[in-house]
Coordinates of C-alpha atoms in Angstrom, one line a residue:
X12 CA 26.8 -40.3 11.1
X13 CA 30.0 -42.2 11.6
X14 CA 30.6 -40.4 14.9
X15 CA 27.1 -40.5 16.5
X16 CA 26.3 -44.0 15.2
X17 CA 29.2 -45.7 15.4
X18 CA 28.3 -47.6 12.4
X19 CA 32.0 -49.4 11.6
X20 CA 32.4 -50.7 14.9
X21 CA 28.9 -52.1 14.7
X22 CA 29.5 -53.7 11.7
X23 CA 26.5 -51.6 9.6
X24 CA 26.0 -49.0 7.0
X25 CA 23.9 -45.5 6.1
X26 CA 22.0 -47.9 3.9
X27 CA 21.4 -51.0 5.5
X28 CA 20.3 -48.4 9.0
X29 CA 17.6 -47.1 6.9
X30 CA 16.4 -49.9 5.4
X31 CA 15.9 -51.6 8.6
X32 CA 14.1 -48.1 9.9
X33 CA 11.5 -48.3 6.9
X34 CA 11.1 -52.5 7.8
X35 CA 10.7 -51.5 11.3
X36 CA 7.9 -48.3 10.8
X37 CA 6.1 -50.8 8.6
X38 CA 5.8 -53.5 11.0
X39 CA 4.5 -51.0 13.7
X40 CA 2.8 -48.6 11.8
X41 CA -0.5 -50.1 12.5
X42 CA -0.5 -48.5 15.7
X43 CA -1.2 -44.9 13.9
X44 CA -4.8 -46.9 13.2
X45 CA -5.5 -49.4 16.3
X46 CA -4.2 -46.5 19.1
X47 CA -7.0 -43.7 17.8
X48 CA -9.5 -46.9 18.0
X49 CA -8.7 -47.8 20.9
X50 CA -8.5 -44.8 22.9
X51 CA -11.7 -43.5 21.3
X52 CA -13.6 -45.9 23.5
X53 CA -12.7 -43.5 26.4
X54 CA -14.3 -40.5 25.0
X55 CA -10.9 -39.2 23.2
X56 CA -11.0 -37.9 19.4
X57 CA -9.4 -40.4 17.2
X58 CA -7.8 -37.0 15.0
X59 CA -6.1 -35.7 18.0
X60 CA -5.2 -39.3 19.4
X61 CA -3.6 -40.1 15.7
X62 CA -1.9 -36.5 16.2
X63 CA -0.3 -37.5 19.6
X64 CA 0.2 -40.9 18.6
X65 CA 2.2 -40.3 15.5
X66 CA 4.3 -37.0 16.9
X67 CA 5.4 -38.8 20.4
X68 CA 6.1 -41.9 18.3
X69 CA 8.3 -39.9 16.0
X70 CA 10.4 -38.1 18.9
X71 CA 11.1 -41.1 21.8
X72 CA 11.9 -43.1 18.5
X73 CA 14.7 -40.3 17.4
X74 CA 15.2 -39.7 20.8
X75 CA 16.2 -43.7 21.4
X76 CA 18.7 -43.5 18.9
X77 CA 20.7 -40.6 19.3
X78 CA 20.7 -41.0 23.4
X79 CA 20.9 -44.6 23.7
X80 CA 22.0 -46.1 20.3
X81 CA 20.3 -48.6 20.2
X82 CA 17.9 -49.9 17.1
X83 CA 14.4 -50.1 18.9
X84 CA 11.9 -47.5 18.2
X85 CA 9.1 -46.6 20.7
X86 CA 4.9 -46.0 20.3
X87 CA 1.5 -46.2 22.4
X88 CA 2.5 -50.2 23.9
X89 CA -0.2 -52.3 23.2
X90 CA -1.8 -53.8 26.3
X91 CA -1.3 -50.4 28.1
X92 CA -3.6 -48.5 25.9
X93 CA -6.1 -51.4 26.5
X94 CA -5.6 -50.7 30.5
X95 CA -6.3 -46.8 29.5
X96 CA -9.4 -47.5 27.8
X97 CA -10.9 -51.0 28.8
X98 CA -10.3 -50.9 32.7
X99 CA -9.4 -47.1 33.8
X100 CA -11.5 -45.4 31.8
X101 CA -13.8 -48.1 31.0
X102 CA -14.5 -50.3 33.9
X103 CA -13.1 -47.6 37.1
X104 CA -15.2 -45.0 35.5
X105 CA -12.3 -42.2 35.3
X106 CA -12.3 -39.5 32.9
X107 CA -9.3 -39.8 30.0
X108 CA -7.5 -36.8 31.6
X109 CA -7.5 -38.5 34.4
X110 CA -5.9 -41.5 32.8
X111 CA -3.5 -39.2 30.7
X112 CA -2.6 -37.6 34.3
X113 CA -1.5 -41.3 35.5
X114 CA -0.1 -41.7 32.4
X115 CA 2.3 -38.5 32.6
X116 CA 2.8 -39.7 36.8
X117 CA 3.7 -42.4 35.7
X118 CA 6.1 -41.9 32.9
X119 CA 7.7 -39.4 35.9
X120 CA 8.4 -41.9 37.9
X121 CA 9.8 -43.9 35.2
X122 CA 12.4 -41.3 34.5
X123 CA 13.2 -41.1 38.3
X124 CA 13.9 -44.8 39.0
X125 CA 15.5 -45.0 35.4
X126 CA 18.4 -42.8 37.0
X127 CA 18.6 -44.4 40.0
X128 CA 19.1 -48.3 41.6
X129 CA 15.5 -48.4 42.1
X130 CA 15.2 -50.4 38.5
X131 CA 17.2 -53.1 39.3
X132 CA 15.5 -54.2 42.9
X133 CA 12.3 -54.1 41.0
X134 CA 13.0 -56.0 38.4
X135 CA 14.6 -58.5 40.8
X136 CA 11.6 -58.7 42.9
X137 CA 9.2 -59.9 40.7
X138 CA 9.2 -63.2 39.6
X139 CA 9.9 -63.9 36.0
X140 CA 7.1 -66.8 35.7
X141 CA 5.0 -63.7 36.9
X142 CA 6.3 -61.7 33.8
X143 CA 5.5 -63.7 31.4
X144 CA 2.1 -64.5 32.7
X145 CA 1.8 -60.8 32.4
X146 CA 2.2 -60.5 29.0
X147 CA 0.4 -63.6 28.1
X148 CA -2.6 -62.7 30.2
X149 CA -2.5 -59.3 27.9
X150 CA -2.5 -61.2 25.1
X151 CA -5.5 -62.9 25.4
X152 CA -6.8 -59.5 26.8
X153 CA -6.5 -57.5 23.6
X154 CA -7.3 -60.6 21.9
X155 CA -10.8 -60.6 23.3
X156 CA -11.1 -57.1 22.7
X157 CA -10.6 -57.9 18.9
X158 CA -12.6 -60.5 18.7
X159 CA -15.7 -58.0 20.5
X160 CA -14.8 -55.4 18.6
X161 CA -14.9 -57.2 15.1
X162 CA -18.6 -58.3 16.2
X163 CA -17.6 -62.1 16.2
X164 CA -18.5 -62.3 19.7
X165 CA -21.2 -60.4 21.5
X166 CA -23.0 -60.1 25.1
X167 CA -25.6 -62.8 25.9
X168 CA -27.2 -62.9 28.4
X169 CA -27.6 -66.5 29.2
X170 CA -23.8 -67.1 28.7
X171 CA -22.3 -63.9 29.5
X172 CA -20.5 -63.9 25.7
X173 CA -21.8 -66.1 22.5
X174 CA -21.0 -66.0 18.9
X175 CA -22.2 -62.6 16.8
X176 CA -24.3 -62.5 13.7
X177 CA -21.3 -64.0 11.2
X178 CA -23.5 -62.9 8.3
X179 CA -23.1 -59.3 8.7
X180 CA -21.1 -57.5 6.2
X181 CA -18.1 -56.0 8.6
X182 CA -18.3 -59.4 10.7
X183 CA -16.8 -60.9 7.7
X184 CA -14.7 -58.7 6.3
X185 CA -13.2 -58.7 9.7
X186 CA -12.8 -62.5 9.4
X187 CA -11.2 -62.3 6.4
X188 CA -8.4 -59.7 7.9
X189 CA -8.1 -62.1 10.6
X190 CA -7.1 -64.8 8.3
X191 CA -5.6 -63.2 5.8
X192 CA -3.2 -61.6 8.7
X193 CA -2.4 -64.8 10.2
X194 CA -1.5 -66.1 6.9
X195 CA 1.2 -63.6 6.2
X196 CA 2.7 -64.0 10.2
X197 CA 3.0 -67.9 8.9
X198 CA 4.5 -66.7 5.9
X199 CA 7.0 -64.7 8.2
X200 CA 5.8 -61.5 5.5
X201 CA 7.4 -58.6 7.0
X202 CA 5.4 -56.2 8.7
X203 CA 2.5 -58.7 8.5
X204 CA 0.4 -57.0 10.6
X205 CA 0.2 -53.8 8.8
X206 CA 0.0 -55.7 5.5
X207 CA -2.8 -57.5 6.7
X208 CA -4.2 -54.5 7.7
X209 CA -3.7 -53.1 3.9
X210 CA -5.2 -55.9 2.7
X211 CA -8.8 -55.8 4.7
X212 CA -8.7 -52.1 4.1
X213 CA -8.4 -52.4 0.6
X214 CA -11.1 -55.1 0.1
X215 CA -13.6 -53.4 3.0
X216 CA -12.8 -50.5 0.4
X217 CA -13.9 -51.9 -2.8
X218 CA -17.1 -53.5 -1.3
X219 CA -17.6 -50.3 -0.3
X220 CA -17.9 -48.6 -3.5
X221 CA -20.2 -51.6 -4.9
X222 CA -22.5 -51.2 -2.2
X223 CA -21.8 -53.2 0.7
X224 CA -22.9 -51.5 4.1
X225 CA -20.6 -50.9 7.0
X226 CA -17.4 -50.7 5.2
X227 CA -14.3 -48.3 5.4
X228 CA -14.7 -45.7 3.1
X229 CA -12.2 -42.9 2.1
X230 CA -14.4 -39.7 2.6
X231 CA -11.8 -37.4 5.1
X232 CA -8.8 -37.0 2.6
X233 CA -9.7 -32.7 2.1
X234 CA -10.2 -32.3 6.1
X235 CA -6.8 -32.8 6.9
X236 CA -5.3 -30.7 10.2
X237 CA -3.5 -31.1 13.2
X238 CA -5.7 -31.9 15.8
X239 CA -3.7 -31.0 19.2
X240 CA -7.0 -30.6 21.5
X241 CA -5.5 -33.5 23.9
X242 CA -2.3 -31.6 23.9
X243 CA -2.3 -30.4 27.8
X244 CA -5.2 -32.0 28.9
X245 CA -3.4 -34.5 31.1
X246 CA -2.9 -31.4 33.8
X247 CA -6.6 -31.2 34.0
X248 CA -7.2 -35.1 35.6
X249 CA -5.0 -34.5 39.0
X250 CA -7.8 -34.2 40.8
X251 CA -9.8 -36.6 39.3
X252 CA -7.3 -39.3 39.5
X253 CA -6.2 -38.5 43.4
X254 CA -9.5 -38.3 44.6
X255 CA -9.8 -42.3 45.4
X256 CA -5.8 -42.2 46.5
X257 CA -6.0 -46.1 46.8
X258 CA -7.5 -46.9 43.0
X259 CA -4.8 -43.6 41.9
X260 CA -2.3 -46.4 43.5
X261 CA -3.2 -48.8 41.7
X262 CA -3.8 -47.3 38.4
X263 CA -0.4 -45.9 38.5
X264 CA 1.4 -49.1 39.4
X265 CA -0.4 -50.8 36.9
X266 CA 0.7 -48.3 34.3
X267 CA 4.6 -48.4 35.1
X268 CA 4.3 -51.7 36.0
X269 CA 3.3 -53.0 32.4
X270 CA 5.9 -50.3 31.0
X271 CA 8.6 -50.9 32.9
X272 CA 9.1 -55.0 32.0
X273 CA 7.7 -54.3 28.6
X274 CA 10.4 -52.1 28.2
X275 CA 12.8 -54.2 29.8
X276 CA 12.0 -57.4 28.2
X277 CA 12.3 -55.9 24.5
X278 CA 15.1 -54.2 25.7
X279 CA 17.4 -57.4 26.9
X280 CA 15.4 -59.7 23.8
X281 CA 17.0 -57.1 20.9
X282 CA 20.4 -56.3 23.1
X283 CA 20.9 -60.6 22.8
X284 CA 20.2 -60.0 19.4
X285 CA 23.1 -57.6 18.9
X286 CA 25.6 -58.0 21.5
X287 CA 24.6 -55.6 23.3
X288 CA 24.7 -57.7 26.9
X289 CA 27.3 -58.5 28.4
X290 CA 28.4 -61.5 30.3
X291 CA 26.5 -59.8 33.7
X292 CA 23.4 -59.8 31.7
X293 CA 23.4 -55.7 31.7
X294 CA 22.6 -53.8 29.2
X295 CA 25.3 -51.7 26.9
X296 CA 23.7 -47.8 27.4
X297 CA 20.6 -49.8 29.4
X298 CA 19.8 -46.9 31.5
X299 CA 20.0 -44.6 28.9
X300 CA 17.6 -46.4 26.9
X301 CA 14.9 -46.4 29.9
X302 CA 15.4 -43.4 30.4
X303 CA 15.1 -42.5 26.1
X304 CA 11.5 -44.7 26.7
X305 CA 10.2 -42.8 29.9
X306 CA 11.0 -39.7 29.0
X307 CA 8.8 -41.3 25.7
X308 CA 6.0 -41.5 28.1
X309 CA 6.2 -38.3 29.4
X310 CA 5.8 -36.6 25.9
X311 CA 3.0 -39.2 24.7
X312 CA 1.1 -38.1 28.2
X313 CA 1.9 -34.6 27.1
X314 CA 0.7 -34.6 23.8
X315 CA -2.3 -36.9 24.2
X316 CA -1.7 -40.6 24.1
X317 CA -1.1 -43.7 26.6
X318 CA 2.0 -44.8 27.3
X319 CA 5.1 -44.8 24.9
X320 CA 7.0 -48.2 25.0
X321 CA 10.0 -49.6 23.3
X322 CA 8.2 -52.1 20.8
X323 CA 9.2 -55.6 20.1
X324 CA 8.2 -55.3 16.8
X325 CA 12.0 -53.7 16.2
X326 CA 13.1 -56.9 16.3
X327 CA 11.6 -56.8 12.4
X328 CA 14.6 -53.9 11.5
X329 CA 17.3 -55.5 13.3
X330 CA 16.7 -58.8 11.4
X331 CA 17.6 -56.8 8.3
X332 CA 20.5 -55.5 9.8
X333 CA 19.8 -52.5 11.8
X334 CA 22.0 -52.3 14.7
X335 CA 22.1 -48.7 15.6
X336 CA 20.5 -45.7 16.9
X337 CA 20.0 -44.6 12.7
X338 CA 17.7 -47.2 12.3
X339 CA 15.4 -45.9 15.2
X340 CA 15.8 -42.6 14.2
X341 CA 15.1 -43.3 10.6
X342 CA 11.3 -44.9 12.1
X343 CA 11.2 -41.9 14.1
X344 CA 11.4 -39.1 10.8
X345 CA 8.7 -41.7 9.3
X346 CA 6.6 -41.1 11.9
X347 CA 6.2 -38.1 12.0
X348 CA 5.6 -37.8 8.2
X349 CA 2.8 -39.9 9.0
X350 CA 0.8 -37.2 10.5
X351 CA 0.0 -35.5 6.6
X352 CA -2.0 -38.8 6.0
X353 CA -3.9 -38.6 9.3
X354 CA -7.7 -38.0 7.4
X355 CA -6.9 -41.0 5.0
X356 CA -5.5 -43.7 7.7
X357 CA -8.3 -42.6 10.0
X358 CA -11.2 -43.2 7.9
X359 CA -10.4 -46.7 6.7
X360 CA -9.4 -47.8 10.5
X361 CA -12.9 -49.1 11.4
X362 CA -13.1 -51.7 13.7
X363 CA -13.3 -54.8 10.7
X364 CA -9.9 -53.8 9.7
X365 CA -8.3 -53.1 13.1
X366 CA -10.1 -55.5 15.0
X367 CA -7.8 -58.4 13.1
X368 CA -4.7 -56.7 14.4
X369 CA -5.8 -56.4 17.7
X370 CA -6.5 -60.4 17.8
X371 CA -3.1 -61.8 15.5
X372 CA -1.0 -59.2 18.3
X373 CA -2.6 -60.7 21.4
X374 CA -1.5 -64.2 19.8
X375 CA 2.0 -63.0 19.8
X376 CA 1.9 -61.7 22.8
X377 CA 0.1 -65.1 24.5
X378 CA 3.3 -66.9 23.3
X379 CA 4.7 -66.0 26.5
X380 CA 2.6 -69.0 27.7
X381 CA 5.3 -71.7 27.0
X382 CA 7.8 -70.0 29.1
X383 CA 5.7 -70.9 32.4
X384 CA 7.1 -73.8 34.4
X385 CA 3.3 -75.3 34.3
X386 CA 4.6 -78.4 36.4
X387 CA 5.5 -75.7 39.3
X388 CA 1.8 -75.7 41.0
X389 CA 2.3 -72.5 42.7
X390 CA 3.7 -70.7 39.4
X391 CA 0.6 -72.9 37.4
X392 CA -1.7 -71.1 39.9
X393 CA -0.6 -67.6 39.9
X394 CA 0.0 -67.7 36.0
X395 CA -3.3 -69.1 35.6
X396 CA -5.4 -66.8 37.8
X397 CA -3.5 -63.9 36.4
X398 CA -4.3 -64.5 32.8
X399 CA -8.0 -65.3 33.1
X400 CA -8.9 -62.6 35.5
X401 CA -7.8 -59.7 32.9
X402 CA -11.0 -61.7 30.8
X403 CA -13.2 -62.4 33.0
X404 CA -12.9 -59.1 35.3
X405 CA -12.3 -57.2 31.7
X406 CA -8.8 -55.4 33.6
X407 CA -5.3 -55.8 33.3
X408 CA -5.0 -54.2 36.6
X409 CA -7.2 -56.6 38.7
X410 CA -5.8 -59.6 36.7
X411 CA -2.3 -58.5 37.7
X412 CA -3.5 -58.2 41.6
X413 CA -5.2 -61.3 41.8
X414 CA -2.3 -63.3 40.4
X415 CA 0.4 -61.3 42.9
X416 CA -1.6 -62.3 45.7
X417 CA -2.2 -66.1 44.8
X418 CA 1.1 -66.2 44.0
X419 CA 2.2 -65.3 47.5
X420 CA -0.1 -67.5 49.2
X421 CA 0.9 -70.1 47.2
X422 CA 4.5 -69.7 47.9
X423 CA 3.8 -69.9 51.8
X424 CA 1.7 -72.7 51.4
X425 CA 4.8 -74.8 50.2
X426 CA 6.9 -73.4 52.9
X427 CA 8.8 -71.4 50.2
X428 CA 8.3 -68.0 51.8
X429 CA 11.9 -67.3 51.9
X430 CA 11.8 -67.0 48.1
X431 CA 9.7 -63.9 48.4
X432 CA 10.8 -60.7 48.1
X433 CA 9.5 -58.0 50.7
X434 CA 8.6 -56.0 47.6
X435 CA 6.3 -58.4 46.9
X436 CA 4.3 -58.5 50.5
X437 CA 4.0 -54.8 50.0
X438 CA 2.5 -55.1 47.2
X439 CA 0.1 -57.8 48.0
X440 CA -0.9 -55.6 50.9
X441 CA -1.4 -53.0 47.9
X442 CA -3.7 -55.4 46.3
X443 CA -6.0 -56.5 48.9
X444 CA -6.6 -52.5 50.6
X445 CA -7.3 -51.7 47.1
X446 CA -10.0 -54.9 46.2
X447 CA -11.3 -53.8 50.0
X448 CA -12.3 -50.4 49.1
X449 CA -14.2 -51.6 45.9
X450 CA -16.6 -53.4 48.4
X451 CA -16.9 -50.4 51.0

């Protein structure tokens, strides 16, 4: 342990690494419930998402910490499995092997620019005001899937969206969750998500058994199994996915895109944490950590899932001490123990008790909104337009090209073109051929 972990010289312990491994599995182990929901909207089995979700958690999360070190355990990001379902599958119509064969393309190209310089120029290219518009505009994203998802808003068809029938049964319990869940993230609760989670299933349970319709009941426990038929499947959506090459662009620079600063941004926010930057702002092991979280990607695409990411919520482990490779590998084995309860986590995930998740982690995640220099018109703009295009044009993707090329006109309008990285005219040019070929 002591030679693998270097647990003296980072000041830590067998105990206190596990500890913080079991804090940091429960604050993300909602995702073994919200991932199957989500990616059932595209057609995929919830069993064999759960299957995939769980097993590629469990191995990029021991694969983190014996590679890299580091304390920060990997799943299906949120927000990406939003832009599987929600906009490629959902909106662009593509099958989810197609998706899953972006996915692994995607996760490939990850490992390939994770070994080279390539990272670095990216991540200098694009504007940080951009990033965090990115995330916030995800936020509010997943945050409106929630709330549609929960029933407590609906289609109408004189205002496009209006208030659902609050006096249904699984409107309210859904309501409750919500509240109940943003009670405990006041309360700083630990894994407050998950608890909340707990909670609504609990209650939708016991309503259940008294009579109330349309709660989670526990019915599945005895049809436990593996469910591996998404294992593969990815190889099968090649030709689906290439056969618009300009939308396969897109898609795929959507999907590393999101990946890659997610990544990167939970990456740099825990290495602060734990001195693990150094006075050049680089990251201790960095690129064997993005290369630990693509290869992630890879395996999830492999197996059956949207793309693995590095999750913020590690940040939960580390501030109980965890501040090595143990602690990720501890979440890792936890994981993948997870998949024996598969039948009973599946059948009390229904959308009242996920739904409130969804919405409390698209508040987080909207945080990111006082970070934009609001006062900078051009930044206002672009942050703006990117962040209320995912809503209104229900897609991360489109949101994300609408903002890039605002942005840039934005820029030249104040004569500040020489802040602009050629990466970034390349990708506008990106954005406009694809938006062109949705009118043709």
């Amino acid at each position: 342990m002591e030679k693998l972990f270097k647990l003296k010289e980072k000041g830590s312990d067998v105990k206190t690494e596990i500890l913080a491994g079991i804090t940091t599995f429960l604050a993300m182990a909602y995702i073994l419930g919200v991932n199957p929901s989500i990616l059932s909207a595209s057609g995929m089995s919830p069993t064999a998402v759960f299957t995939a979700t769980a097993i590629a958690s469990g191995f990029a999360s021991i694969l983190m910490g014996i590679v890299a070190n580091y304390p920060v355990a990997l799943a299906p990001g949120m927000g990406v499995n939003a832009l599987f379902a929600y906009t490629v599958c959902g909106a662009m119509g593509y099958s989810w092997q197609a998706a899953l064969a972006a996915v692994f393309i995607s996760g490939v190209i990850f490992v390939l620019i994770s070994v080279t310089g390539i990272r670095k120029a990216i991540i200098n290219a694009i504007p940080v005001q951009m990033k965090f518009a990115i995330g916030a505009g995800i936020g509010f994203f997943i945050a409106f899937i929630g709330f549609k998802n929960a029933g407590i808003i609906v289609s109408n068809e004189a205002t496009f969206v209006g208030i659902g029938n609050l006096a249904q049964p699984a409107v309210l319990l859904a309501l409750f969750g919500l509240l109940v869940t943003i009670a405990l993230v006041v309360k700083k609760v630990p894994a407050a998500v998950f608890v909340g989670m707990v909670v609504t299933a609990i209650v939708g349970v016991i309503l259940g058994f008294v009579g109330m319709e349309g709660m989670p009941v526990i019915s599945q426990v005895a049809s436990f199994n593996f469910d591996f038929s998404a294992a593969g499947q990815f190889a099968n959506g090649f030709a689906e996915l290439f056969a618009s090459p300009f939308q396969a662009i897109v898609i795929l620079f959507s999907f590393l895109f999101v990946d890659f600063f997610d990544t990167a941004g939970t990456l740099i926010s825990i290495g602060n944490s734990i001195g693990l930057v150094n006075k050049k702002g680089e990251l201790e092991n960095g690129e064997r950590a993005l290369l630990s979280d693509a290869i992630g990607t890879v395996a999830g695409a492999a197996l059956g899932t949207s793309t693995v990411t590095s999750f913020v919520e590690s940040t939960s482990g580390v501030g109980v001490g965890g501040r090595t490779g143990l602690t990720a590998v501890t979440t890792g084995v936890l994981f993948l123990l997870a998949t024996i309860f598969s039948p009973f986590i599946l059948s009390i995930a229904t959308n009242a008790v996920t739904a409130p998740a969804l919405i409390v982690v698209g508040i987080m995640m909207a945080q990111q909104l006082g970070n934009i220099e609001w006062k900078d018109m051009v930044i206002a703009a672009a942050a703006f337009t990117t962040v209320i295009m995912m809503v209104l044009m229900y897609s991360i993707s489109d949101g994300i090209a609408c903002g890039f090329i605002i942005y840039s006109i934005g820029m030249l309008a104040a004569g500040r073109s020489k802040e602009l990285n050629p990466i970034i005219y390349a990708l506008d040019v990106l954005f406009i051929i694809y938006f062109i070929s949705l009118c043709i």
